[in-house]
Coordinates of N, CA and C and ligand atoms in Angstrom, one line a residue:
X1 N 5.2 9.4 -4.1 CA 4.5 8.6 -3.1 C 3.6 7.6 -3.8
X2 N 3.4 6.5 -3.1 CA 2.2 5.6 -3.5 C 1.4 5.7 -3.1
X3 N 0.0 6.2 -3.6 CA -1.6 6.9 -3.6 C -2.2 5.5 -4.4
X4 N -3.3 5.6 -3.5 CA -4.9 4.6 -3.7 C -5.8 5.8 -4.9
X5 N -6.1 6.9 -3.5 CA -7.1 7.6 -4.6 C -6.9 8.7 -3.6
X6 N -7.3 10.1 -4.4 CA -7.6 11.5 -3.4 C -9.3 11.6 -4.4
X7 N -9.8 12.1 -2.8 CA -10.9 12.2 -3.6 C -12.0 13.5 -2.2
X8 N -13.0 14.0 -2.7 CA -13.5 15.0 -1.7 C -14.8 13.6 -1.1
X9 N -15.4 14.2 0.2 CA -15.7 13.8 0.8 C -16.1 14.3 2.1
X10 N -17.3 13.5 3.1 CA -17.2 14.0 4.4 C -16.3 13.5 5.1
X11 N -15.8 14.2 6.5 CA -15.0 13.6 7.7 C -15.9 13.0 8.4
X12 N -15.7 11.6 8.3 CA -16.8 10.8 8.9 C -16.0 10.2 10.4
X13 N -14.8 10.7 10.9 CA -14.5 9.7 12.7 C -13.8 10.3 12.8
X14 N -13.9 11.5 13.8 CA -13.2 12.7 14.6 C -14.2 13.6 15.3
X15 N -13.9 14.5 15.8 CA -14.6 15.4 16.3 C -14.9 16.1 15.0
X16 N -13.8 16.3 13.8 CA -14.4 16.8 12.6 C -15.4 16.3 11.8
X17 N -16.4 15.4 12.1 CA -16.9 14.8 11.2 C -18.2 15.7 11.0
X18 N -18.7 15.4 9.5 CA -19.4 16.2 9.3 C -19.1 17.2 8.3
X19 N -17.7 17.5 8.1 CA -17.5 18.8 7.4 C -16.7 18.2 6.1
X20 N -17.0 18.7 4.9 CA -16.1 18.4 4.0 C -15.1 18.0 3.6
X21 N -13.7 17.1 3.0 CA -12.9 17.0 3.7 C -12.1 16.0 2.4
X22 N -10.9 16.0 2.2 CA -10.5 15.5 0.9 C -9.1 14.7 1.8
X23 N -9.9 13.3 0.7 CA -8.4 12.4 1.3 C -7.7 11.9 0.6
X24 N -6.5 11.9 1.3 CA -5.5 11.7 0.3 C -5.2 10.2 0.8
X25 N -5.5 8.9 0.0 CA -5.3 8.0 0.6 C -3.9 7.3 0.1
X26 N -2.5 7.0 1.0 CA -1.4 6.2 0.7 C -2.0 4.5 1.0
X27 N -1.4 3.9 0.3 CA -0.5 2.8 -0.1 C -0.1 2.2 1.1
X28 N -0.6 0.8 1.4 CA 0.2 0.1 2.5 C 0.0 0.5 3.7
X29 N -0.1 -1.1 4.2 CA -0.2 -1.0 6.1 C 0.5 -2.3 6.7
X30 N 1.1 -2.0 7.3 CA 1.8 -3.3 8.2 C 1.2 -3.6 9.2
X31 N -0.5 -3.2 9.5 CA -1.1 -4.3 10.2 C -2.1 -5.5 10.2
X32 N -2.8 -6.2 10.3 CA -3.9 -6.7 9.5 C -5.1 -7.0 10.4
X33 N -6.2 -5.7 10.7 CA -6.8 -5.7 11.3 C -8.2 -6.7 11.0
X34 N -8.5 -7.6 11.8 CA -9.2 -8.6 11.1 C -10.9 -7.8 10.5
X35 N -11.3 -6.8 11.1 CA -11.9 -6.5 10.8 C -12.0 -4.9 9.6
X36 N -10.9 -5.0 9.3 CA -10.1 -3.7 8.3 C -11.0 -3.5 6.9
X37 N -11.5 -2.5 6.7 CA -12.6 -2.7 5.8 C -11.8 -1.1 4.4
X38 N -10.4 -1.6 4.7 CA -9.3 -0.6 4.0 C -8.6 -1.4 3.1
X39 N -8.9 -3.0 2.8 CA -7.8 -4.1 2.6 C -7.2 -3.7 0.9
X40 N -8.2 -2.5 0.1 CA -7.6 -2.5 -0.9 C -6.0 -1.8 -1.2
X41 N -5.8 -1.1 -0.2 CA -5.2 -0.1 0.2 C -3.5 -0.9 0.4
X42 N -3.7 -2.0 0.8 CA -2.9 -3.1 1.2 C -1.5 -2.9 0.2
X43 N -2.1 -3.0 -1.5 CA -1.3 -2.9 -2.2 C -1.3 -2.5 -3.6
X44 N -0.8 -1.8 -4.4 CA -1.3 -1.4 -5.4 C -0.8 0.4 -5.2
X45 N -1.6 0.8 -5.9 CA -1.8 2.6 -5.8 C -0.9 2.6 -7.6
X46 N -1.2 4.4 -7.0 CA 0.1 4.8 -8.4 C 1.0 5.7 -7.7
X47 N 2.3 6.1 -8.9 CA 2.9 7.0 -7.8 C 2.5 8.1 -8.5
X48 N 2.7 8.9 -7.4 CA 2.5 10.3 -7.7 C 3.4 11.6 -6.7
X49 N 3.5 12.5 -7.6 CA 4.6 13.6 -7.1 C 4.1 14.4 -6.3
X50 N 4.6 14.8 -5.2 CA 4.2 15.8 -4.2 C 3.8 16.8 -5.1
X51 N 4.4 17.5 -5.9 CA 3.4 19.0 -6.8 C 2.3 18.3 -7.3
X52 N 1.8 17.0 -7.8 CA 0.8 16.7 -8.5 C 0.0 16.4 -7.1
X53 N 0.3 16.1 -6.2 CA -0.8 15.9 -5.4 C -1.0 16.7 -4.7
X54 N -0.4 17.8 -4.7 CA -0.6 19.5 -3.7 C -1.8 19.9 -4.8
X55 N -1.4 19.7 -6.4 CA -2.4 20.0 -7.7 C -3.8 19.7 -7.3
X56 N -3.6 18.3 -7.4 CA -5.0 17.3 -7.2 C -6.1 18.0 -5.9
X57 N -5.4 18.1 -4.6 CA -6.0 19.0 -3.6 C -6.4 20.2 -4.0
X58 N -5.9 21.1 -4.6 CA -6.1 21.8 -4.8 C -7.1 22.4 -5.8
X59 N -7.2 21.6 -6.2 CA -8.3 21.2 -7.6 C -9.2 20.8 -7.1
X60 N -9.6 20.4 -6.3 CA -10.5 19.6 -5.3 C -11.2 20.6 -4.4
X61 N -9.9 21.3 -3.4 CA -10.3 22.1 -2.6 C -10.0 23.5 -2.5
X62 N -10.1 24.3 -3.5 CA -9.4 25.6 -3.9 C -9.2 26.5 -2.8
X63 N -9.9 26.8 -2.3 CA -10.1 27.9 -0.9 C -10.2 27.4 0.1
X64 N -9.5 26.4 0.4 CA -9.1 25.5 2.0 C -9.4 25.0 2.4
X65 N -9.6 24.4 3.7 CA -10.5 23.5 3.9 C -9.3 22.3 4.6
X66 N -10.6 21.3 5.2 CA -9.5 19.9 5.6 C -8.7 19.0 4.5
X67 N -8.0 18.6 4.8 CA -7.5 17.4 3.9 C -7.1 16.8 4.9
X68 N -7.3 15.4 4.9 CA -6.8 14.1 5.6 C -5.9 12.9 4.9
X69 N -4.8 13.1 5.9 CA -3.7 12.2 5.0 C -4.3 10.4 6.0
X70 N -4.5 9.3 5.2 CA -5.0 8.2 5.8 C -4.3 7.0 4.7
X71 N -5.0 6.1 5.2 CA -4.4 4.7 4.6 C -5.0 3.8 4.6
X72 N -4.8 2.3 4.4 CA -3.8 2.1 5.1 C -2.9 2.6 6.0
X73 N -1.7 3.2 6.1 CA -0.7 3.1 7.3 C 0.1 4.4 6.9
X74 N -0.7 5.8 6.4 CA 0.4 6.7 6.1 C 1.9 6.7 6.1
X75 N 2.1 6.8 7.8 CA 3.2 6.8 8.3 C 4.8 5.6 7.4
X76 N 4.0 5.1 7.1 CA 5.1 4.3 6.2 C 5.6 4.6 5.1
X77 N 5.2 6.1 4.5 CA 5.8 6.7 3.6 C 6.5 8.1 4.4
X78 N 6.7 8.0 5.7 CA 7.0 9.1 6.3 C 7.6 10.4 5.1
X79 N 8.9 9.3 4.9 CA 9.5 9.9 4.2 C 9.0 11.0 3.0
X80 N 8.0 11.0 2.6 CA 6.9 11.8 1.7 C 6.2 12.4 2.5
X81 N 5.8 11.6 2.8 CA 4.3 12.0 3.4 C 4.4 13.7 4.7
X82 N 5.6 13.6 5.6 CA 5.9 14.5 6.2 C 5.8 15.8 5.8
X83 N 7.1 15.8 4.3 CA 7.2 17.1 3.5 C 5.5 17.3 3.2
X84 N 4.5 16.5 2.4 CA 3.7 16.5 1.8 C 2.6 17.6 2.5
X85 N 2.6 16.6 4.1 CA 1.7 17.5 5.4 C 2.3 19.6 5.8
X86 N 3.8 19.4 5.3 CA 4.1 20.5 5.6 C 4.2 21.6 4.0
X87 N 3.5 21.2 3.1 CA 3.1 21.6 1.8 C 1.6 22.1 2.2
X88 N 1.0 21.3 2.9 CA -0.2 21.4 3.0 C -0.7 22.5 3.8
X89 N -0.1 22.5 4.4 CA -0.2 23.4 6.1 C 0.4 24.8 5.6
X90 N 1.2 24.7 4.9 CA 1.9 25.9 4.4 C 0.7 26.4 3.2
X91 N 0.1 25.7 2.9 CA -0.8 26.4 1.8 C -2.4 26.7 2.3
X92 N -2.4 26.4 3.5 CA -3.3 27.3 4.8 C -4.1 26.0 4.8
X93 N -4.1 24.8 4.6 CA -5.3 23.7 5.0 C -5.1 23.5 6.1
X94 N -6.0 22.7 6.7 CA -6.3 22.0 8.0 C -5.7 20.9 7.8
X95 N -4.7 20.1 8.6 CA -4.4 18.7 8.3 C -4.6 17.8 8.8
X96 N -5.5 16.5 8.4 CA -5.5 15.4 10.1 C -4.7 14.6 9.2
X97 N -4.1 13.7 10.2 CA -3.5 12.4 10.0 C -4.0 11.6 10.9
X98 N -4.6 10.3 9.7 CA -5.2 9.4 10.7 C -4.0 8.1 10.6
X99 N -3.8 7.7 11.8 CA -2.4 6.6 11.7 C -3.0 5.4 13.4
X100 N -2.4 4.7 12.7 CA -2.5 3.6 13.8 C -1.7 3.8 15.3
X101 N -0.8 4.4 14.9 CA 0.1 4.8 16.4 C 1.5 4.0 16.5
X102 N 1.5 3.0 15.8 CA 2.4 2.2 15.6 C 3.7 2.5 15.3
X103 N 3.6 3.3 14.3 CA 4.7 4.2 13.6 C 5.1 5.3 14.5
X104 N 6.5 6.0 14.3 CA 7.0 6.8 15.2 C 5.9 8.1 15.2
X105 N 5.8 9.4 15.5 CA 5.1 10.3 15.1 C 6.0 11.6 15.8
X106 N 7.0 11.3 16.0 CA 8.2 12.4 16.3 C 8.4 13.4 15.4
X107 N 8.1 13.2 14.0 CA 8.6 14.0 12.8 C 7.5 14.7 12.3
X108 N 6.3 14.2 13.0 CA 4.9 14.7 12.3 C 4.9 16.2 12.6
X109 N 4.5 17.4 11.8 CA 4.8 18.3 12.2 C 3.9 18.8 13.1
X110 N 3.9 19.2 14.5 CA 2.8 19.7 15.6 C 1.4 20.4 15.0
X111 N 1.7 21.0 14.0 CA 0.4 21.7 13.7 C -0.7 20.8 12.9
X112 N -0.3 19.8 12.7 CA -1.0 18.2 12.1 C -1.9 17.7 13.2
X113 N -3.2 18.0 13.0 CA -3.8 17.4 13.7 C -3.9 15.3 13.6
X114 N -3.7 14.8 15.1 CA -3.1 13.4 15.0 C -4.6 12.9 15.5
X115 N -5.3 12.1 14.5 CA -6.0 10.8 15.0 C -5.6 9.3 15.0
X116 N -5.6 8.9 16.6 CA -4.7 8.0 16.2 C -5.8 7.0 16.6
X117 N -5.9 6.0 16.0 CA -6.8 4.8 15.8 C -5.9 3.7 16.3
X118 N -6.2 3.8 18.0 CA -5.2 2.5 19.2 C -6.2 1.4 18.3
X119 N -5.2 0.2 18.4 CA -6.4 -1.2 18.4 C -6.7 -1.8 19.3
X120 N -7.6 -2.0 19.5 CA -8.5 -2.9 20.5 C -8.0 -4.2 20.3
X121 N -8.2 -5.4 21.6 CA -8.2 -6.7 21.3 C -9.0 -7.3 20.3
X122 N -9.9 -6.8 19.9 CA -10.4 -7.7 18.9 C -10.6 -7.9 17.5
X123 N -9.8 -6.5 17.7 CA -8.8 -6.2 16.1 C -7.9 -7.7 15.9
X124 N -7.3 -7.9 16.7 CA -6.0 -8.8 16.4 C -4.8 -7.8 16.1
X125 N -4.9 -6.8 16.4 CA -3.9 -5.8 16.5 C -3.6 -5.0 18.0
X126 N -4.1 -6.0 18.9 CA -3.9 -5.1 20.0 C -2.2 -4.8 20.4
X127 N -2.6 -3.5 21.4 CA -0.5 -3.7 21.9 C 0.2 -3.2 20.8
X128 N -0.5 -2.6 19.8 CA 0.6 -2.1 18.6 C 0.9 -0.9 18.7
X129 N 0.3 0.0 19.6 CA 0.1 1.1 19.9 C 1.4 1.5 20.5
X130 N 2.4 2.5 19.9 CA 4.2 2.8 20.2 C 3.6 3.4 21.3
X131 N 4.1 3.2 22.5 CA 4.0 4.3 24.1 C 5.0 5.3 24.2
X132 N 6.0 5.2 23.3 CA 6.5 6.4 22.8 C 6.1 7.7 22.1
X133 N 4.8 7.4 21.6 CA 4.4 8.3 21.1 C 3.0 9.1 22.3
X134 N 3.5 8.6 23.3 CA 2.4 9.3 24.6 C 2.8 11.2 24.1
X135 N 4.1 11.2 23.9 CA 4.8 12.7 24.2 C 4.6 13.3 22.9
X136 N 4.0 12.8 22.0 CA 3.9 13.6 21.1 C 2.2 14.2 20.6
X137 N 1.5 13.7 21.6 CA 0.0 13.9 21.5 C 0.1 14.8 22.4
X138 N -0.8 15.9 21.7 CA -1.1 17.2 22.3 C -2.7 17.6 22.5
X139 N -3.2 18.8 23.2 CA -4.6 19.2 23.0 C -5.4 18.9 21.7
X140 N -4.0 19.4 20.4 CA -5.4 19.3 19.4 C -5.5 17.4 18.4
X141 N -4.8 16.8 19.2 CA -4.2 15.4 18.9 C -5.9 14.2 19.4
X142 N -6.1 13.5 18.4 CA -7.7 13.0 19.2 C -7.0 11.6 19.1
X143 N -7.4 10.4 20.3 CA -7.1 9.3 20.0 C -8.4 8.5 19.7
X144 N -8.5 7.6 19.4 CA -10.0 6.7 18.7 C -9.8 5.3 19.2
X145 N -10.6 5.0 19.7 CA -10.9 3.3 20.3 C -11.9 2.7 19.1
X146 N -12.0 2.1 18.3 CA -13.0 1.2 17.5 C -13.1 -0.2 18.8
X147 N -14.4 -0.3 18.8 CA -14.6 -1.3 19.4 C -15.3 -2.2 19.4
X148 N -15.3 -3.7 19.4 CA -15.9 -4.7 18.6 C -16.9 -5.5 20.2
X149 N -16.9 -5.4 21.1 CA -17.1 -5.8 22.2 C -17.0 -5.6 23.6
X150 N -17.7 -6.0 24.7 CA -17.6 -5.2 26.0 C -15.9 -5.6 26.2
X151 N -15.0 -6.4 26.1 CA -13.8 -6.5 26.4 C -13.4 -5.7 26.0
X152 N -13.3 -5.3 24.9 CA -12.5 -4.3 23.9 C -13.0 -2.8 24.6
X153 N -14.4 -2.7 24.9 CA -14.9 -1.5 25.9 C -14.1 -1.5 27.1
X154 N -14.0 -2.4 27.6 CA -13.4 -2.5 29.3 C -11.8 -2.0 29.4
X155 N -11.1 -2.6 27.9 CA -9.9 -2.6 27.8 C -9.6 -0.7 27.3
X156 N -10.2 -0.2 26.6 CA -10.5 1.0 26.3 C -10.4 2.3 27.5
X157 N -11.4 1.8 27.9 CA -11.3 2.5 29.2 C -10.4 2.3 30.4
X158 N -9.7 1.2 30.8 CA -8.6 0.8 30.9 C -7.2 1.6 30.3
X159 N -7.1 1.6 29.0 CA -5.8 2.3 28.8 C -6.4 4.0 28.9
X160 N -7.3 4.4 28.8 CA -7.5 5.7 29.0 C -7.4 6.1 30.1
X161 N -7.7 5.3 31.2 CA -7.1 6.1 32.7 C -5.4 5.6 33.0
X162 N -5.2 4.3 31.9 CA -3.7 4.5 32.4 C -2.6 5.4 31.9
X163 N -3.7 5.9 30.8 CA -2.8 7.4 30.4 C -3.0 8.5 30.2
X164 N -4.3 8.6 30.9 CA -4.9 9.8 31.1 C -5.1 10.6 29.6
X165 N -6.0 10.1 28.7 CA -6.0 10.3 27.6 C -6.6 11.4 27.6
X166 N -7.7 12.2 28.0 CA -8.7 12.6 28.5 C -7.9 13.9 29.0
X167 N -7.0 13.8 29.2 CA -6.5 15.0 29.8 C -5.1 15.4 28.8
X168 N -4.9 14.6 28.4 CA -3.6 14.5 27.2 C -4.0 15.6 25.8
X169 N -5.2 15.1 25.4 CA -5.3 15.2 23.9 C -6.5 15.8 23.8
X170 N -7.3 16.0 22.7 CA -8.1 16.9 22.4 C -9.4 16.2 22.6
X171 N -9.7 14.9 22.4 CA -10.7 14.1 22.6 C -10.2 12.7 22.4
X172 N -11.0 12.1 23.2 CA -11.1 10.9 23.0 C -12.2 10.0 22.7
X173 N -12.3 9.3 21.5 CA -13.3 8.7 20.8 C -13.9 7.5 20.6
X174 N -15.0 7.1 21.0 CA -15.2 5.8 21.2 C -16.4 5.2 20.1
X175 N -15.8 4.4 19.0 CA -16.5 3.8 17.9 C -16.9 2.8 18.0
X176 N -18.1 2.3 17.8 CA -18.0 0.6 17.3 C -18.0 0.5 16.0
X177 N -17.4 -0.9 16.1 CA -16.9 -1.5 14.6 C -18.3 -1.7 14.0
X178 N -18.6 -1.3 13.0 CA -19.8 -1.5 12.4 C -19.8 -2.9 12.0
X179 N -21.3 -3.4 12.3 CA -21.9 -4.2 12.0 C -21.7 -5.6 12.7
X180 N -20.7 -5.0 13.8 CA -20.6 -6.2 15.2 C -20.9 -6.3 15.9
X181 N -21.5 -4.8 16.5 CA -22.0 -4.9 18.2 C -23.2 -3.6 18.2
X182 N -24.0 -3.7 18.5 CA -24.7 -2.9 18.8 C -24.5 -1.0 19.2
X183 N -24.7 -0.3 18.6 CA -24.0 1.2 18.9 C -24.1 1.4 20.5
X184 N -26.1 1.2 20.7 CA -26.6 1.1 21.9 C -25.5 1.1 22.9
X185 N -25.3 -0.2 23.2 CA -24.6 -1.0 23.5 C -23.3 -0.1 24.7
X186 N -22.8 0.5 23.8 CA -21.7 1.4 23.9 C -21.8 2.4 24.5
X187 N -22.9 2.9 23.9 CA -23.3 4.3 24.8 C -23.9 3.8 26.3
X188 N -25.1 3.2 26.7 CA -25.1 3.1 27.8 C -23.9 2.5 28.2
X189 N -23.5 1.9 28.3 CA -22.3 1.4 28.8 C -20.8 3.0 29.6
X190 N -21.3 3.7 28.2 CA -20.2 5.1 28.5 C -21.2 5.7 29.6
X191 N -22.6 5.5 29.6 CA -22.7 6.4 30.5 C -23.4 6.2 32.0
X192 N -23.1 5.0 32.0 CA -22.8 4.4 33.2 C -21.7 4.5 34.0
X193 N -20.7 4.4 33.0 CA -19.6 4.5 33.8 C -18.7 5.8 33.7
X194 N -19.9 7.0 33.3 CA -19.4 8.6 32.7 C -18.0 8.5 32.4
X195 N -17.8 8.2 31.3 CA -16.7 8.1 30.8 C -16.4 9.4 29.7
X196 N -15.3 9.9 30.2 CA -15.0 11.1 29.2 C -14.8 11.0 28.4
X197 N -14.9 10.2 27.2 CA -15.1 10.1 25.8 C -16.4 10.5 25.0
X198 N -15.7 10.6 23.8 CA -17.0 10.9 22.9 C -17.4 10.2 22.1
X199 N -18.7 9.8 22.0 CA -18.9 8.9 21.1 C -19.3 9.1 19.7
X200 N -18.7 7.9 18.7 CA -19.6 8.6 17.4 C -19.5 7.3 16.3
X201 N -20.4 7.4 15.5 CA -20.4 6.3 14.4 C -19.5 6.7 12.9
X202 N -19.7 5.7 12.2 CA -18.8 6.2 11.2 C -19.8 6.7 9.7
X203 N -20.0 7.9 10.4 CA -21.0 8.8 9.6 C -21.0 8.1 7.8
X204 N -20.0 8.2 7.2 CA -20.0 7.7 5.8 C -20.6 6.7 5.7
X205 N -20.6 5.2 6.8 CA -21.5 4.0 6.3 C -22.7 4.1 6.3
X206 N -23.2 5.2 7.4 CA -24.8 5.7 7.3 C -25.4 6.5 5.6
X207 N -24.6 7.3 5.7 CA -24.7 8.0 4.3 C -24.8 7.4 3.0
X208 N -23.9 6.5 2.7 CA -23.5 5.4 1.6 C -23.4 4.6 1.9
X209 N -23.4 3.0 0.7 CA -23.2 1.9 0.9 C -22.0 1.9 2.1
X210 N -22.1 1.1 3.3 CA -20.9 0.4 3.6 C -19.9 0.2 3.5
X211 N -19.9 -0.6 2.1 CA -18.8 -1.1 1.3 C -17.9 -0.1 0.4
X212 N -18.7 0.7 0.2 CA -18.5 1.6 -0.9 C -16.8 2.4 -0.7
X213 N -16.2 2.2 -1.5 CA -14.7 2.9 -1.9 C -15.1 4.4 -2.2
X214 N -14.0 5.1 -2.0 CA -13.7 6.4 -2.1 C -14.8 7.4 -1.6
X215 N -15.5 7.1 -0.3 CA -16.3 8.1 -0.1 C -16.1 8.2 1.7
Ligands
SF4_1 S1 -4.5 -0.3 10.4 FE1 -6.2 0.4 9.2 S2 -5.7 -0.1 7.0 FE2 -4.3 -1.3 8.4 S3 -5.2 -3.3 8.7 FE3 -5.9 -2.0 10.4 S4 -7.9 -1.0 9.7 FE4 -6.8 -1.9 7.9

């Protein structure tokens, strides 16, 4: 597979955030979110063998624990990446896959926990989100709204009652895009209109630089 970096770290945008957490970051994304703060990811990596990267984890995280398969656009290495999650899972870790939705997720194995990061309109990725993949989100499956604006709020909430997300999946999560819109903002806003989402920041820009790669 084509790998950026695996490296340990917090789970900083899920309900798991907070807890330690090693990611395995692939290579490539076929979207271009204007605000995508992943762009190295785009292209490059090295390759690396499913045993060397079951190694690398392992080395990393010896007695268990999360590993999160992310990107860029995982899903576009399916072909790896699938066996890789069911290496993983088989060697007792916890698995999330964080994916844009875009890609199929039919093949993802059920016990893979799915964060799926829908785009908002102000991504410039809106609508990429496959509606085919409604049936493959389950209880422990979380969807994520990043949101740049009250539109992007409005629209959010919006597709959440048009697909009952909330009752679908394990949570649903409501982010702002850092450094666009006020957090505030978002929360009153949710709780005005008690919205059954959960909200949360992206714990790692608090912690470290912003900008900062591999953490
Ligand atoms: S899907 Fe993720 S990696 Fe791809 S452009 Fe959007 S934010 Fe960047």
């Amino acid at each position: 597979m084509q790998i950026i970096e695996i490296y340990k770290s917090l789970q900083g945008e899920s309900s798991y955030a907070g807890l330690p957490c090693i990611f395995v970051r692939l290579a490539g994304c076929n979207l271009r979110c204007v605000w995508c703060d992943s762009e190295y990811t785009f292209t490059g990596g090295k390759r690396m063998r499913l045993d060397d990267i079951e190694q690398e984890v392992h080395r990393l995280l010896p007695d268990g624990g999360l590993v999160e398969i992310t990107g860029g656009e995982p899903l576009l290495q399916e072909r790896e990446a699938v066996p890789l999650m069911d290496r993983l899972l088989g060697a007792g870790y916890t698995v999330l896959l964080e994916t844009s939705g875009e890609q199929p997720l039919e093949r993802v194995p059920p016990q893979v926990v799915k964060i799926v990061d829908v785009k908002c309109p102000d991504s410039g990725e809106a609508d990429t989100f496959n509606l085919e993949n409604l049936k493959w989100l389950g209880p422990r499956d979380e969807v994520k709204f990043v949101i740049g604006s009250r539109g992007d709020y409005e629209w959010s909430v919006a597709r959440m009652a048009e697909h009952q997300l909330a009752r679908r999946c394990g949570a649903v999560l409501f982010s702002p895009v850092f450094g666009r819109i006020e957090p505030r903002l978002i929360v009153e806003w949710m709780l005005a209109d008690k919205v059954e989402a959960r909200f949360q920041l992206q714990m790692h820009k608090f912690i470290w630089d912003p900008a900062a790669k591999g953490v």
